[in-house]
CSV table of C-alpha atoms and ligand atoms in Angstrom, one decimal:
chain,number,residue,atom,x,y,z
A,25,UNK,CA,15.6,-25.8,-36.2
A,26,UNK,CA,16.0,-26.6,-39.8
A,27,UNK,CA,13.5,-28.5,-42.0
A,28,UNK,CA,14.3,-30.8,-44.8
A,29,UNK,CA,12.2,-32.1,-47.7
A,30,UNK,CA,11.2,-35.8,-47.7
A,31,UNK,CA,12.0,-35.8,-51.5
A,32,UNK,CA,15.4,-34.2,-51.2
A,33,UNK,CA,17.2,-34.3,-47.9
A,34,UNK,CA,19.6,-31.6,-49.1
A,35,UNK,CA,16.7,-29.1,-49.6
A,36,UNK,CA,16.8,-27.4,-46.2
A,37,UNK,CA,14.7,-24.4,-45.1
A,38,UNK,CA,13.9,-22.4,-41.9
A,39,UNK,CA,10.6,-22.8,-40.0
A,40,UNK,CA,9.3,-19.6,-41.6
A,41,UNK,CA,10.0,-21.0,-45.1
A,42,UNK,CA,8.5,-24.4,-44.3
A,43,UNK,CA,5.3,-22.8,-42.9
A,44,UNK,CA,4.9,-20.2,-45.6
A,45,UNK,CA,5.5,-22.6,-48.4
A,46,UNK,CA,3.6,-25.5,-47.0
A,47,UNK,CA,4.9,-28.0,-49.6
A,48,UNK,CA,8.5,-28.5,-50.7
A,49,UNK,CA,9.4,-28.8,-54.4
A,50,UNK,CA,8.3,-31.9,-56.2
A,51,UNK,CA,5.6,-32.7,-53.7
A,52,UNK,CA,8.1,-33.0,-50.8
A,53,UNK,CA,7.0,-32.6,-47.3
A,54,UNK,CA,9.0,-30.7,-44.7
A,55,UNK,CA,10.3,-32.5,-41.7
A,56,UNK,CA,12.2,-31.2,-38.7
A,57,UNK,CA,15.9,-32.2,-38.8
A,58,UNK,CA,15.8,-33.3,-35.2
A,59,UNK,CA,13.1,-34.2,-32.8
A,60,UNK,CA,14.4,-33.9,-29.3
A,61,UNK,CA,13.1,-35.8,-26.3
A,62,UNK,CA,11.5,-34.0,-23.4
A,63,UNK,CA,13.3,-34.4,-20.0
A,64,UNK,CA,12.1,-36.9,-17.4
A,65,UNK,CA,11.1,-34.0,-15.1
A,66,UNK,CA,8.4,-33.0,-17.7
A,67,UNK,CA,6.9,-36.5,-17.7
A,68,UNK,CA,7.0,-36.7,-13.9
A,69,UNK,CA,5.2,-33.5,-13.5
A,70,UNK,CA,2.9,-33.8,-16.5
A,71,UNK,CA,-0.2,-34.7,-14.5
A,72,UNK,CA,-0.1,-31.4,-12.6
A,73,UNK,CA,0.2,-29.2,-15.7
A,74,UNK,CA,-2.7,-27.6,-17.6
A,75,UNK,CA,-3.3,-28.3,-21.2
A,76,UNK,CA,-1.9,-24.9,-22.2
A,77,UNK,CA,1.2,-25.5,-20.1
A,78,UNK,CA,1.8,-28.9,-21.7
A,79,UNK,CA,1.2,-27.3,-25.1
A,80,UNK,CA,3.8,-24.7,-24.3
A,81,UNK,CA,6.4,-27.2,-23.2
A,82,UNK,CA,5.9,-29.3,-26.3
A,83,UNK,CA,5.9,-26.3,-28.6
A,84,UNK,CA,9.0,-24.8,-27.1
A,85,UNK,CA,10.8,-28.1,-27.6
A,86,UNK,CA,9.8,-28.3,-31.2
A,87,UNK,CA,10.1,-24.7,-32.4
A,88,UNK,CA,11.3,-22.6,-29.4
A,89,UNK,CA,14.5,-21.7,-31.3
A,90,UNK,CA,12.5,-20.1,-34.1
A,91,UNK,CA,9.8,-18.1,-32.4
A,92,UNK,CA,10.3,-15.9,-29.3
A,93,UNK,CA,8.7,-17.3,-26.1
A,94,UNK,CA,6.1,-14.5,-25.8
A,95,UNK,CA,4.8,-14.9,-29.3
A,96,UNK,CA,4.8,-18.7,-29.0
A,97,UNK,CA,2.8,-18.5,-25.8
A,98,UNK,CA,0.2,-16.3,-27.5
A,99,UNK,CA,-0.1,-18.9,-30.3
A,100,UNK,CA,-0.4,-21.8,-27.9
A,101,UNK,CA,-3.0,-19.9,-25.8
A,102,UNK,CA,-5.0,-19.0,-29.0
A,103,UNK,CA,-4.9,-22.7,-30.0
A,104,UNK,CA,-5.9,-24.2,-26.7
A,105,UNK,CA,-9.1,-22.3,-25.9
A,106,UNK,CA,-11.1,-25.4,-25.3
A,107,UNK,CA,-10.5,-28.7,-23.4
A,108,UNK,CA,-9.7,-32.1,-24.8
A,109,UNK,CA,-11.2,-34.3,-22.0
A,110,UNK,CA,-10.4,-38.0,-21.7
A,111,UNK,CA,-13.7,-39.8,-21.1
A,112,UNK,CA,-13.9,-43.4,-19.9
A,113,UNK,CA,-16.3,-45.3,-22.2
A,114,UNK,CA,-15.7,-48.8,-21.0
A,115,UNK,CA,-13.3,-50.3,-18.5
A,116,UNK,CA,-9.8,-49.5,-19.9
A,117,UNK,CA,-11.1,-47.8,-23.0
A,118,UNK,CA,-11.0,-44.0,-23.2
A,119,UNK,CA,-12.3,-41.5,-25.7
A,120,UNK,CA,-10.1,-38.4,-26.2
A,121,UNK,CA,-12.6,-35.8,-27.2
A,122,UNK,CA,-11.0,-33.5,-29.6
A,123,UNK,CA,-14.3,-31.8,-30.8
A,124,UNK,CA,-14.8,-29.0,-28.3
A,125,UNK,CA,-13.5,-26.3,-30.6
A,126,UNK,CA,-15.4,-23.8,-32.7
A,127,UNK,CA,-16.0,-26.2,-35.7
A,128,UNK,CA,-16.4,-29.3,-33.5
A,129,UNK,CA,-13.5,-31.3,-34.9
A,130,UNK,CA,-9.9,-31.8,-34.0
A,131,UNK,CA,-8.7,-29.8,-37.0
A,132,UNK,CA,-9.5,-26.7,-35.0
A,133,UNK,CA,-6.2,-27.2,-33.1
A,134,UNK,CA,-4.1,-27.3,-36.3
A,135,UNK,CA,-5.9,-24.4,-38.0
A,136,UNK,CA,-5.7,-22.1,-35.0
A,137,UNK,CA,-2.0,-22.7,-34.5
A,138,UNK,CA,-1.3,-22.3,-38.1
A,139,UNK,CA,-3.2,-19.0,-38.3
A,140,UNK,CA,-1.2,-17.7,-35.3
A,141,UNK,CA,2.1,-18.7,-36.9
A,142,UNK,CA,1.2,-17.3,-40.3
A,143,UNK,CA,0.0,-14.0,-38.9
A,144,UNK,CA,3.3,-13.8,-37.0
A,145,UNK,CA,5.4,-14.6,-40.2
A,146,UNK,CA,3.3,-12.4,-42.5
A,147,UNK,CA,3.8,-9.5,-40.2
A,148,UNK,CA,7.4,-9.7,-41.3
A,149,UNK,CA,6.7,-9.3,-45.0
A,150,UNK,CA,4.1,-7.0,-46.5
A,151,UNK,CA,2.5,-9.3,-49.0
A,152,UNK,CA,-1.0,-10.7,-48.6
A,153,UNK,CA,-0.9,-14.5,-48.1
A,154,UNK,CA,-3.4,-16.7,-49.9
A,155,UNK,CA,-4.2,-19.9,-48.2
A,156,UNK,CA,-5.3,-22.7,-50.5
A,157,UNK,CA,-7.0,-25.6,-48.9
A,158,UNK,CA,-8.6,-28.7,-50.4
A,159,UNK,CA,-11.1,-30.3,-48.0
A,160,UNK,CA,-13.2,-33.4,-47.7
A,161,UNK,CA,-15.2,-31.5,-45.1
A,162,UNK,CA,-13.6,-30.7,-41.8
A,163,UNK,CA,-10.4,-29.1,-42.9
A,164,UNK,CA,-12.2,-26.4,-44.8
A,165,UNK,CA,-14.4,-25.4,-41.9
A,166,UNK,CA,-11.6,-25.4,-39.4
A,167,UNK,CA,-9.3,-23.4,-41.6
A,168,UNK,CA,-12.0,-20.9,-42.7
A,169,UNK,CA,-12.9,-20.3,-39.1
A,170,UNK,CA,-9.3,-20.2,-37.9
A,171,UNK,CA,-8.4,-17.5,-40.5
A,172,UNK,CA,-11.7,-15.6,-40.6
A,173,UNK,CA,-10.9,-11.9,-40.5
A,174,UNK,CA,-7.2,-12.6,-39.8
A,175,UNK,CA,-5.5,-9.5,-41.4
A,176,UNK,CA,-3.2,-10.1,-44.4
A,177,UNK,CA,-4.8,-13.4,-45.3
A,178,UNK,CA,-7.3,-14.8,-47.8
A,179,UNK,CA,-8.5,-18.3,-47.8
A,180,UNK,CA,-9.7,-20.3,-50.8
A,181,UNK,CA,-11.4,-23.6,-50.0
A,182,UNK,CA,-11.8,-26.2,-52.7
A,183,UNK,CA,-14.4,-28.9,-51.9
A,184,UNK,CA,-16.1,-31.7,-53.9
A,185,UNK,CA,-19.6,-30.8,-54.7
A,186,UNK,CA,-22.2,-32.9,-53.1
A,187,UNK,CA,-19.7,-34.9,-51.1
A,188,UNK,CA,-19.5,-33.1,-47.8
A,189,UNK,CA,-22.3,-32.8,-45.3
A,190,UNK,CA,-24.7,-29.8,-45.2
A,191,UNK,CA,-23.3,-28.8,-41.8
A,192,UNK,CA,-19.7,-29.0,-43.0
A,193,UNK,CA,-20.5,-27.0,-46.2
A,194,UNK,CA,-22.2,-24.3,-44.2
A,195,UNK,CA,-19.2,-23.8,-42.0
A,196,UNK,CA,-17.0,-22.5,-44.9
A,197,UNK,CA,-19.5,-21.2,-47.4
A,198,UNK,CA,-21.4,-18.8,-45.1
A,199,UNK,CA,-18.6,-16.7,-43.6
A,200,UNK,CA,-17.8,-14.5,-46.6
A,201,UNK,CA,-15.2,-11.7,-46.1
A,202,UNK,CA,-11.7,-13.1,-46.6
A,203,UNK,CA,-13.0,-16.7,-47.1
A,204,UNK,CA,-13.9,-17.9,-50.7
A,205,UNK,CA,-15.4,-21.4,-51.3
A,206,UNK,CA,-15.0,-23.2,-54.6
A,207,UNK,CA,-17.4,-26.0,-55.3
A,208,UNK,CA,-15.6,-28.5,-57.5
A,209,UNK,CA,-17.3,-30.9,-59.9
A,210,UNK,CA,-15.2,-33.8,-58.8
A,211,UNK,CA,-13.8,-35.8,-55.8
A,212,UNK,CA,-11.7,-34.7,-52.9
A,213,UNK,CA,-8.6,-36.2,-54.7
A,214,UNK,CA,-9.3,-33.8,-57.6
A,215,UNK,CA,-9.4,-30.9,-55.2
A,216,UNK,CA,-6.2,-32.0,-53.6
A,217,UNK,CA,-4.5,-32.5,-57.0
A,218,UNK,CA,-5.5,-28.9,-58.1
A,219,UNK,CA,-4.0,-27.5,-54.9
A,220,UNK,CA,-0.8,-29.4,-55.4
A,221,UNK,CA,-0.5,-28.3,-59.0
A,222,UNK,CA,-1.0,-24.7,-58.0
A,223,UNK,CA,1.9,-24.9,-55.6
A,224,UNK,CA,4.2,-26.3,-58.2
A,225,UNK,CA,3.0,-23.7,-60.8
A,226,UNK,CA,5.8,-21.2,-61.0
A,227,UNK,CA,3.9,-18.7,-63.1
A,228,UNK,CA,1.1,-18.6,-60.5
A,229,UNK,CA,3.5,-18.4,-57.6
A,230,UNK,CA,5.1,-15.3,-59.0
A,231,UNK,CA,1.8,-13.6,-59.1
A,232,UNK,CA,0.4,-14.7,-55.8
A,233,UNK,CA,1.9,-15.6,-52.5
A,234,UNK,CA,0.4,-19.0,-52.0
A,235,UNK,CA,0.5,-21.2,-48.9
A,236,UNK,CA,-1.2,-24.3,-47.8
A,237,UNK,CA,-3.3,-25.1,-44.7
A,238,UNK,CA,-3.7,-28.7,-45.5
A,239,UNK,CA,-2.2,-31.3,-43.1
A,240,UNK,CA,0.9,-31.2,-45.3
A,241,UNK,CA,1.8,-28.0,-43.5
A,242,UNK,CA,4.2,-28.8,-40.7
A,243,UNK,CA,2.5,-26.1,-38.5
A,244,UNK,CA,-0.7,-28.1,-38.6
A,245,UNK,CA,1.1,-31.1,-37.1
A,246,UNK,CA,2.9,-29.4,-34.3
A,247,UNK,CA,-0.2,-28.6,-32.1
A,248,UNK,CA,-1.7,-32.0,-32.9
A,249,UNK,CA,1.1,-33.5,-30.8
A,250,UNK,CA,0.0,-31.5,-27.7
A,251,UNK,CA,-3.1,-33.5,-27.0
A,252,UNK,CA,-1.3,-36.9,-27.0
A,253,UNK,CA,0.7,-35.7,-24.1
A,254,UNK,CA,-2.4,-34.2,-22.5
A,255,UNK,CA,-4.3,-37.5,-22.9
A,256,UNK,CA,-1.5,-39.4,-21.2
A,257,UNK,CA,-1.4,-36.8,-18.4
A,258,UNK,CA,-5.1,-37.3,-17.7
A,259,UNK,CA,-4.8,-41.1,-17.3
A,260,UNK,CA,-5.1,-41.9,-13.6
A,261,UNK,CA,-3.6,-45.4,-13.9
A,262,UNK,CA,-0.5,-45.8,-16.0
A,263,UNK,CA,0.6,-49.3,-14.9
A,264,UNK,CA,-0.4,-51.0,-18.1
A,265,UNK,CA,1.0,-50.2,-21.5
A,266,UNK,CA,-1.0,-47.4,-23.3
A,267,UNK,CA,-2.1,-47.8,-26.9
A,268,UNK,CA,-3.7,-45.1,-29.0
A,269,UNK,CA,-6.0,-45.7,-31.9
A,270,UNK,CA,-6.2,-42.9,-34.5
A,271,UNK,CA,-9.0,-42.8,-37.1
A,272,UNK,CA,-7.0,-41.8,-40.2
A,273,UNK,CA,-7.4,-40.3,-43.6
A,274,UNK,CA,-4.4,-38.2,-44.6
A,275,UNK,CA,-2.5,-39.5,-41.6
A,276,UNK,CA,-1.6,-36.1,-40.2
A,277,UNK,CA,-3.1,-36.9,-36.8
A,278,UNK,CA,-1.2,-40.2,-36.6
A,279,UNK,CA,2.1,-38.6,-37.6
A,280,UNK,CA,1.6,-36.0,-34.9
A,281,UNK,CA,1.2,-38.9,-32.4
A,282,UNK,CA,4.4,-40.5,-33.7
A,283,UNK,CA,6.2,-37.3,-33.2
A,284,UNK,CA,5.0,-37.2,-29.6
A,285,UNK,CA,6.4,-40.7,-29.2
A,286,UNK,CA,9.7,-39.6,-30.7
A,287,UNK,CA,9.7,-36.8,-28.0
A,288,UNK,CA,9.6,-39.5,-25.4
A,289,UNK,CA,5.9,-40.0,-24.8
A,290,UNK,CA,5.6,-43.7,-23.7
A,291,UNK,CA,2.8,-44.9,-26.1
A,292,UNK,CA,3.3,-48.6,-26.5
A,293,UNK,CA,1.6,-48.9,-29.9
A,294,UNK,CA,-0.4,-46.8,-32.3
A,295,UNK,CA,-3.3,-48.2,-34.2
A,296,UNK,CA,-3.9,-46.7,-37.7
A,297,UNK,CA,-7.6,-47.3,-38.2
A,298,UNK,CA,-9.3,-46.5,-41.6
A,299,UNK,CA,-12.6,-47.0,-43.4
A,300,UNK,CA,-12.5,-49.0,-46.6
A,301,UNK,CA,-10.1,-46.5,-48.1
A,302,UNK,CA,-7.5,-48.9,-46.9
A,303,UNK,CA,-4.3,-48.0,-48.8
A,304,UNK,CA,-2.3,-47.8,-45.5
A,305,UNK,CA,-3.7,-51.0,-43.8
A,306,UNK,CA,-2.8,-52.8,-47.1
A,307,UNK,CA,0.7,-51.3,-47.0
A,308,UNK,CA,1.2,-52.8,-43.5
A,309,UNK,CA,0.2,-56.2,-44.7
A,310,UNK,CA,2.1,-56.1,-48.0
A,311,UNK,CA,4.8,-53.5,-47.7
A,312,UNK,CA,3.5,-52.0,-50.9
A,313,UNK,CA,2.0,-48.5,-51.0
A,314,UNK,CA,-0.6,-48.2,-53.9
A,315,UNK,CA,-2.8,-45.1,-54.0
A,316,UNK,CA,-6.4,-45.8,-55.0
A,317,UNK,CA,-9.3,-43.6,-56.1
A,318,UNK,CA,-11.2,-42.7,-52.9
A,319,UNK,CA,-14.5,-44.3,-52.1
A,320,UNK,CA,-17.4,-42.6,-50.3
A,321,UNK,CA,-18.2,-43.8,-46.8
A,322,UNK,CA,-20.0,-42.5,-43.7
A,323,UNK,CA,-16.7,-41.4,-42.2
A,324,UNK,CA,-16.2,-39.0,-45.1
A,325,UNK,CA,-13.4,-37.0,-43.6
A,326,UNK,CA,-11.3,-40.1,-44.0
A,327,UNK,CA,-12.2,-40.8,-47.6
A,328,UNK,CA,-8.7,-40.4,-48.9
A,329,UNK,CA,-7.2,-42.6,-51.6
A,330,UNK,CA,-3.7,-41.1,-51.6
A,331,UNK,CA,-2.9,-40.1,-48.0
A,332,UNK,CA,-0.7,-37.1,-48.2
A,333,UNK,CA,1.1,-37.5,-44.9
A,334,UNK,CA,2.2,-41.1,-45.6
A,335,UNK,CA,5.7,-40.1,-46.9
A,336,UNK,CA,6.2,-38.0,-43.7
A,337,UNK,CA,5.1,-40.8,-41.4
A,338,UNK,CA,7.4,-43.2,-43.2
A,339,UNK,CA,10.3,-40.8,-43.2
A,340,UNK,CA,10.0,-40.5,-39.5
A,341,UNK,CA,11.1,-44.2,-39.4
A,342,UNK,CA,13.8,-43.6,-42.1
A,343,UNK,CA,11.6,-45.5,-44.6
A,344,UNK,CA,12.3,-48.7,-42.7
A,345,UNK,CA,9.2,-50.9,-42.8
A,346,UNK,CA,10.2,-53.0,-39.8
A,347,UNK,CA,10.9,-50.0,-37.6
A,348,UNK,CA,7.5,-48.5,-38.5
A,349,UNK,CA,5.7,-51.8,-38.0
A,350,UNK,CA,7.1,-52.0,-34.4
A,351,UNK,CA,5.2,-48.9,-33.5
A,352,UNK,CA,2.1,-49.0,-35.7
A,353,UNK,CA,-0.5,-51.6,-36.5
A,354,UNK,CA,-3.3,-50.9,-39.0
A,355,UNK,CA,-6.8,-52.1,-39.6
A,356,UNK,CA,-9.8,-51.1,-41.7
A,357,UNK,CA,-13.5,-51.3,-41.3
A,358,UNK,CA,-16.7,-51.2,-43.3
A,359,UNK,CA,-19.5,-48.8,-42.8
A,360,UNK,CA,-21.6,-51.6,-41.5
A,361,UNK,CA,-19.1,-52.5,-38.8
A,362,UNK,CA,-18.8,-48.8,-38.0
A,363,UNK,CA,-22.6,-48.5,-37.5
A,364,UNK,CA,-22.8,-51.6,-35.3
A,365,UNK,CA,-20.0,-50.2,-33.1
A,366,UNK,CA,-21.9,-47.0,-32.8
A,367,UNK,CA,-25.0,-48.8,-31.8
A,368,UNK,CA,-23.3,-51.2,-29.4
A,369,UNK,CA,-21.4,-48.4,-27.5
A,370,UNK,CA,-24.6,-46.3,-27.4
A,371,UNK,CA,-26.6,-49.2,-25.9
A,372,UNK,CA,-24.1,-50.5,-23.5
A,373,UNK,CA,-22.3,-47.3,-22.4
A,374,UNK,CA,-24.7,-44.6,-23.4
A,375,UNK,CA,-21.9,-42.9,-25.3
A,376,UNK,CA,-22.5,-41.4,-28.7
A,377,UNK,CA,-19.6,-41.8,-31.1
A,378,UNK,CA,-19.4,-40.1,-34.5
A,379,UNK,CA,-18.5,-42.4,-37.4
A,380,UNK,CA,-14.9,-41.4,-37.4
A,381,UNK,CA,-14.4,-41.9,-33.7
A,382,UNK,CA,-16.2,-45.3,-34.1
A,383,UNK,CA,-13.6,-46.4,-36.6
A,384,UNK,CA,-10.9,-45.5,-34.0
A,385,UNK,CA,-12.9,-47.4,-31.4
A,386,UNK,CA,-13.1,-50.5,-33.7
A,387,UNK,CA,-9.4,-50.4,-34.2
A,388,UNK,CA,-8.8,-50.4,-30.5
A,389,UNK,CA,-11.2,-53.2,-29.8
A,390,UNK,CA,-9.6,-55.4,-32.5
A,391,UNK,CA,-6.1,-54.8,-31.1
A,392,UNK,CA,-7.1,-55.3,-27.4
A,393,UNK,CA,-8.7,-58.6,-28.2
A,394,UNK,CA,-5.2,-60.1,-28.3
A,395,UNK,CA,-3.6,-57.7,-25.8
A,396,UNK,CA,-5.7,-57.8,-22.7
A,397,UNK,CA,-3.6,-55.9,-20.2
A,398,UNK,CA,-3.3,-52.7,-22.1
A,399,UNK,CA,-5.0,-49.4,-21.7
A,400,UNK,CA,-6.6,-48.0,-24.8
A,401,UNK,CA,-7.4,-44.5,-26.0
A,402,UNK,CA,-9.2,-43.7,-29.2
A,403,UNK,CA,-9.3,-40.3,-30.7
A,404,UNK,CA,-12.9,-39.0,-31.0
A,405,UNK,CA,-12.2,-36.6,-33.8
A,406,UNK,CA,-15.6,-34.9,-34.4
A,407,UNK,CA,-18.7,-34.1,-32.5
A,408,UNK,CA,-21.5,-36.5,-33.4
A,409,UNK,CA,-23.8,-33.6,-34.3
A,410,UNK,CA,-21.4,-32.8,-37.2
A,411,UNK,CA,-22.7,-36.0,-38.8
A,412,UNK,CA,-26.2,-35.7,-37.5
A,413,UNK,CA,-28.1,-37.5,-40.3
A,414,UNK,CA,-26.1,-40.7,-40.1
A,415,UNK,CA,-25.8,-40.7,-36.3
A,416,UNK,CA,-29.5,-40.2,-35.8
A,417,UNK,CA,-30.4,-42.8,-38.4
A,418,UNK,CA,-27.9,-45.3,-36.9
A,419,UNK,CA,-28.8,-44.8,-33.3
A,420,UNK,CA,-32.5,-44.1,-33.8
A,421,UNK,CA,-32.4,-41.0,-31.6
A,422,UNK,CA,-32.2,-37.2,-31.9
A,423,UNK,CA,-28.9,-35.4,-31.6
A,424,UNK,CA,-29.1,-31.8,-30.6
A,425,UNK,CA,-27.1,-29.3,-32.6
A,426,UNK,CA,-24.8,-27.3,-30.4
A,427,UNK,CA,-25.4,-23.6,-30.5
A,428,UNK,CA,-22.3,-22.8,-32.6
A,429,UNK,CA,-23.6,-25.1,-35.4
A,430,UNK,CA,-27.1,-23.6,-35.3
A,431,UNK,CA,-25.6,-20.3,-36.1
A,432,UNK,CA,-23.9,-21.5,-39.2
A,433,UNK,CA,-27.0,-23.3,-40.4
A,434,UNK,CA,-28.9,-20.1,-40.6
A,435,UNK,CA,-26.4,-18.4,-42.9
A,436,UNK,CA,-26.7,-18.3,-46.7
A,437,UNK,CA,-24.3,-20.5,-48.7
A,438,UNK,CA,-22.0,-18.6,-51.1
A,439,UNK,CA,-19.9,-20.7,-53.4
A,440,UNK,CA,-18.4,-20.6,-56.9
A,441,UNK,CA,-18.9,-23.7,-59.0
A,442,UNK,CA,-16.0,-24.9,-61.0
A,443,UNK,CA,-14.8,-27.9,-63.0
A,444,UNK,CA,-12.0,-30.2,-61.9
A,445,UNK,CA,-9.7,-28.9,-64.6
A,446,UNK,CA,-6.6,-27.2,-63.3
A,447,UNK,CA,-6.7,-24.5,-66.0
A,448,UNK,CA,-10.1,-23.3,-64.9
A,449,UNK,CA,-9.0,-23.0,-61.4
A,450,UNK,CA,-5.8,-21.2,-62.4
A,451,UNK,CA,-7.6,-18.5,-64.4
A,452,UNK,CA,-10.2,-18.0,-61.7
A,453,UNK,CA,-7.8,-17.7,-58.8
A,454,UNK,CA,-6.4,-14.2,-59.4
A,455,UNK,CA,-10.0,-12.8,-59.8
A,456,UNK,CA,-10.9,-14.0,-56.3
A,457,UNK,CA,-8.2,-12.3,-54.4
A,458,UNK,CA,-8.2,-8.7,-55.7
B,504,PLP,C1,-9.6,-35.0,-41.0
B,504,PLP,C2,-10.3,-36.0,-40.1
B,504,PLP,C3,-9.8,-37.3,-39.8
B,504,PLP,C4,-8.6,-37.8,-40.5
B,504,PLP,O1,-7.4,-37.1,-40.0
B,504,PLP,P1,-6.0,-37.2,-40.8
B,504,PLP,O2,-5.1,-36.4,-40.0
B,504,PLP,O3,-6.3,-36.7,-42.1
B,504,PLP,O4,-5.7,-38.7,-40.8
B,504,PLP,C5,-10.6,-38.1,-39.0
B,504,PLP,N1,-11.7,-37.7,-38.4
B,504,PLP,C6,-12.2,-36.4,-38.7
B,504,PLP,C7,-13.5,-36.0,-38.1
B,504,PLP,C8,-11.6,-35.6,-39.5
B,504,PLP,O5,-12.1,-34.4,-39.8
């Protein structure tokens, strides 16, 4: 399969190049030339397959031409080491729990698959790979943990100082070894901008083999499509149309869902739910895409003012507004609405949602109000304990930290403070990786 750039359709590369480079020239994003539908036989037998088997079928369909089956199977198995159960929260409303991985958020799937694929490709060249990642919280921890001690790789995490939770910060600042954390005096958008600059900086790229682990890397998206199929496979009753609500920030997760749909998964509608960082909901109501500075909210992993996967999502629909609007509706919600949803679901169903999942839940409820006979799934993207303070305060209860998180909390934070000036970052970088 070949991959083209969203900026220049004639810029075409192999999977290896797309994965190693992460970003195409001039901020382009790589897209597969073709997304083939899975056969009917797969959909008929889906309910009898394991999560790993489903992952393998989907991965083979997407990249089976580029990676030998044995290697691909190893990557899929390494990625799917934990379940993604579909839990009924209310009648016809299900939570797809994507937080059972090592860092308790859905980004574990993408990070683990990417580390497998990069290790496979780096084995074919003898240069150390430096993975740059800007994070608003969860990406950094998932990538740091997915790559920790992976030979031939170094990870540099840039995060906005004081704008990620203690638990998130501990998960990428305490590992040491091949993981370096840069604490940026600025916002997430500053971090993302510095990473983007670094990739287009020719001088730097001649010195260092840089690659990206942000959701702009196509390898992050591929495994995220697995669990949409798996969610569908777990539904007992598929008589009614199925809709999926995706709490979104950079829109990688939603794009992966739309890829699953393009492969034939019968999802009737997707709901793109955001917090008040509402650039995409505004686009759906106005047809105008206007990036904004990001605003802090309690669902901070979605505090994104210029969603980096938006061009990819739109490209999937040939930049046709009507086509995209047929498949996706979009809403946004305030922190107050998010908290009341968390309280309501806790009191009526005894189910604890994290603030991100709660935004997804709200999107679903809003849509289902006018579409009664549909079955709804929302993605629960993080374990509530990852956002312990706000969840405890909102629900007025104690949330136990899972063992894995306890271990991180006892480690010592090691980070390097830096300004949000690109030049400062550029001069520091070579000293980090020797
Ligand atoms: C990253 C993240 C999101 C947003 O996902 P995108 O793919 O960036 O839209 C939502 N919830 C949590 C918990 C996250 O970590």
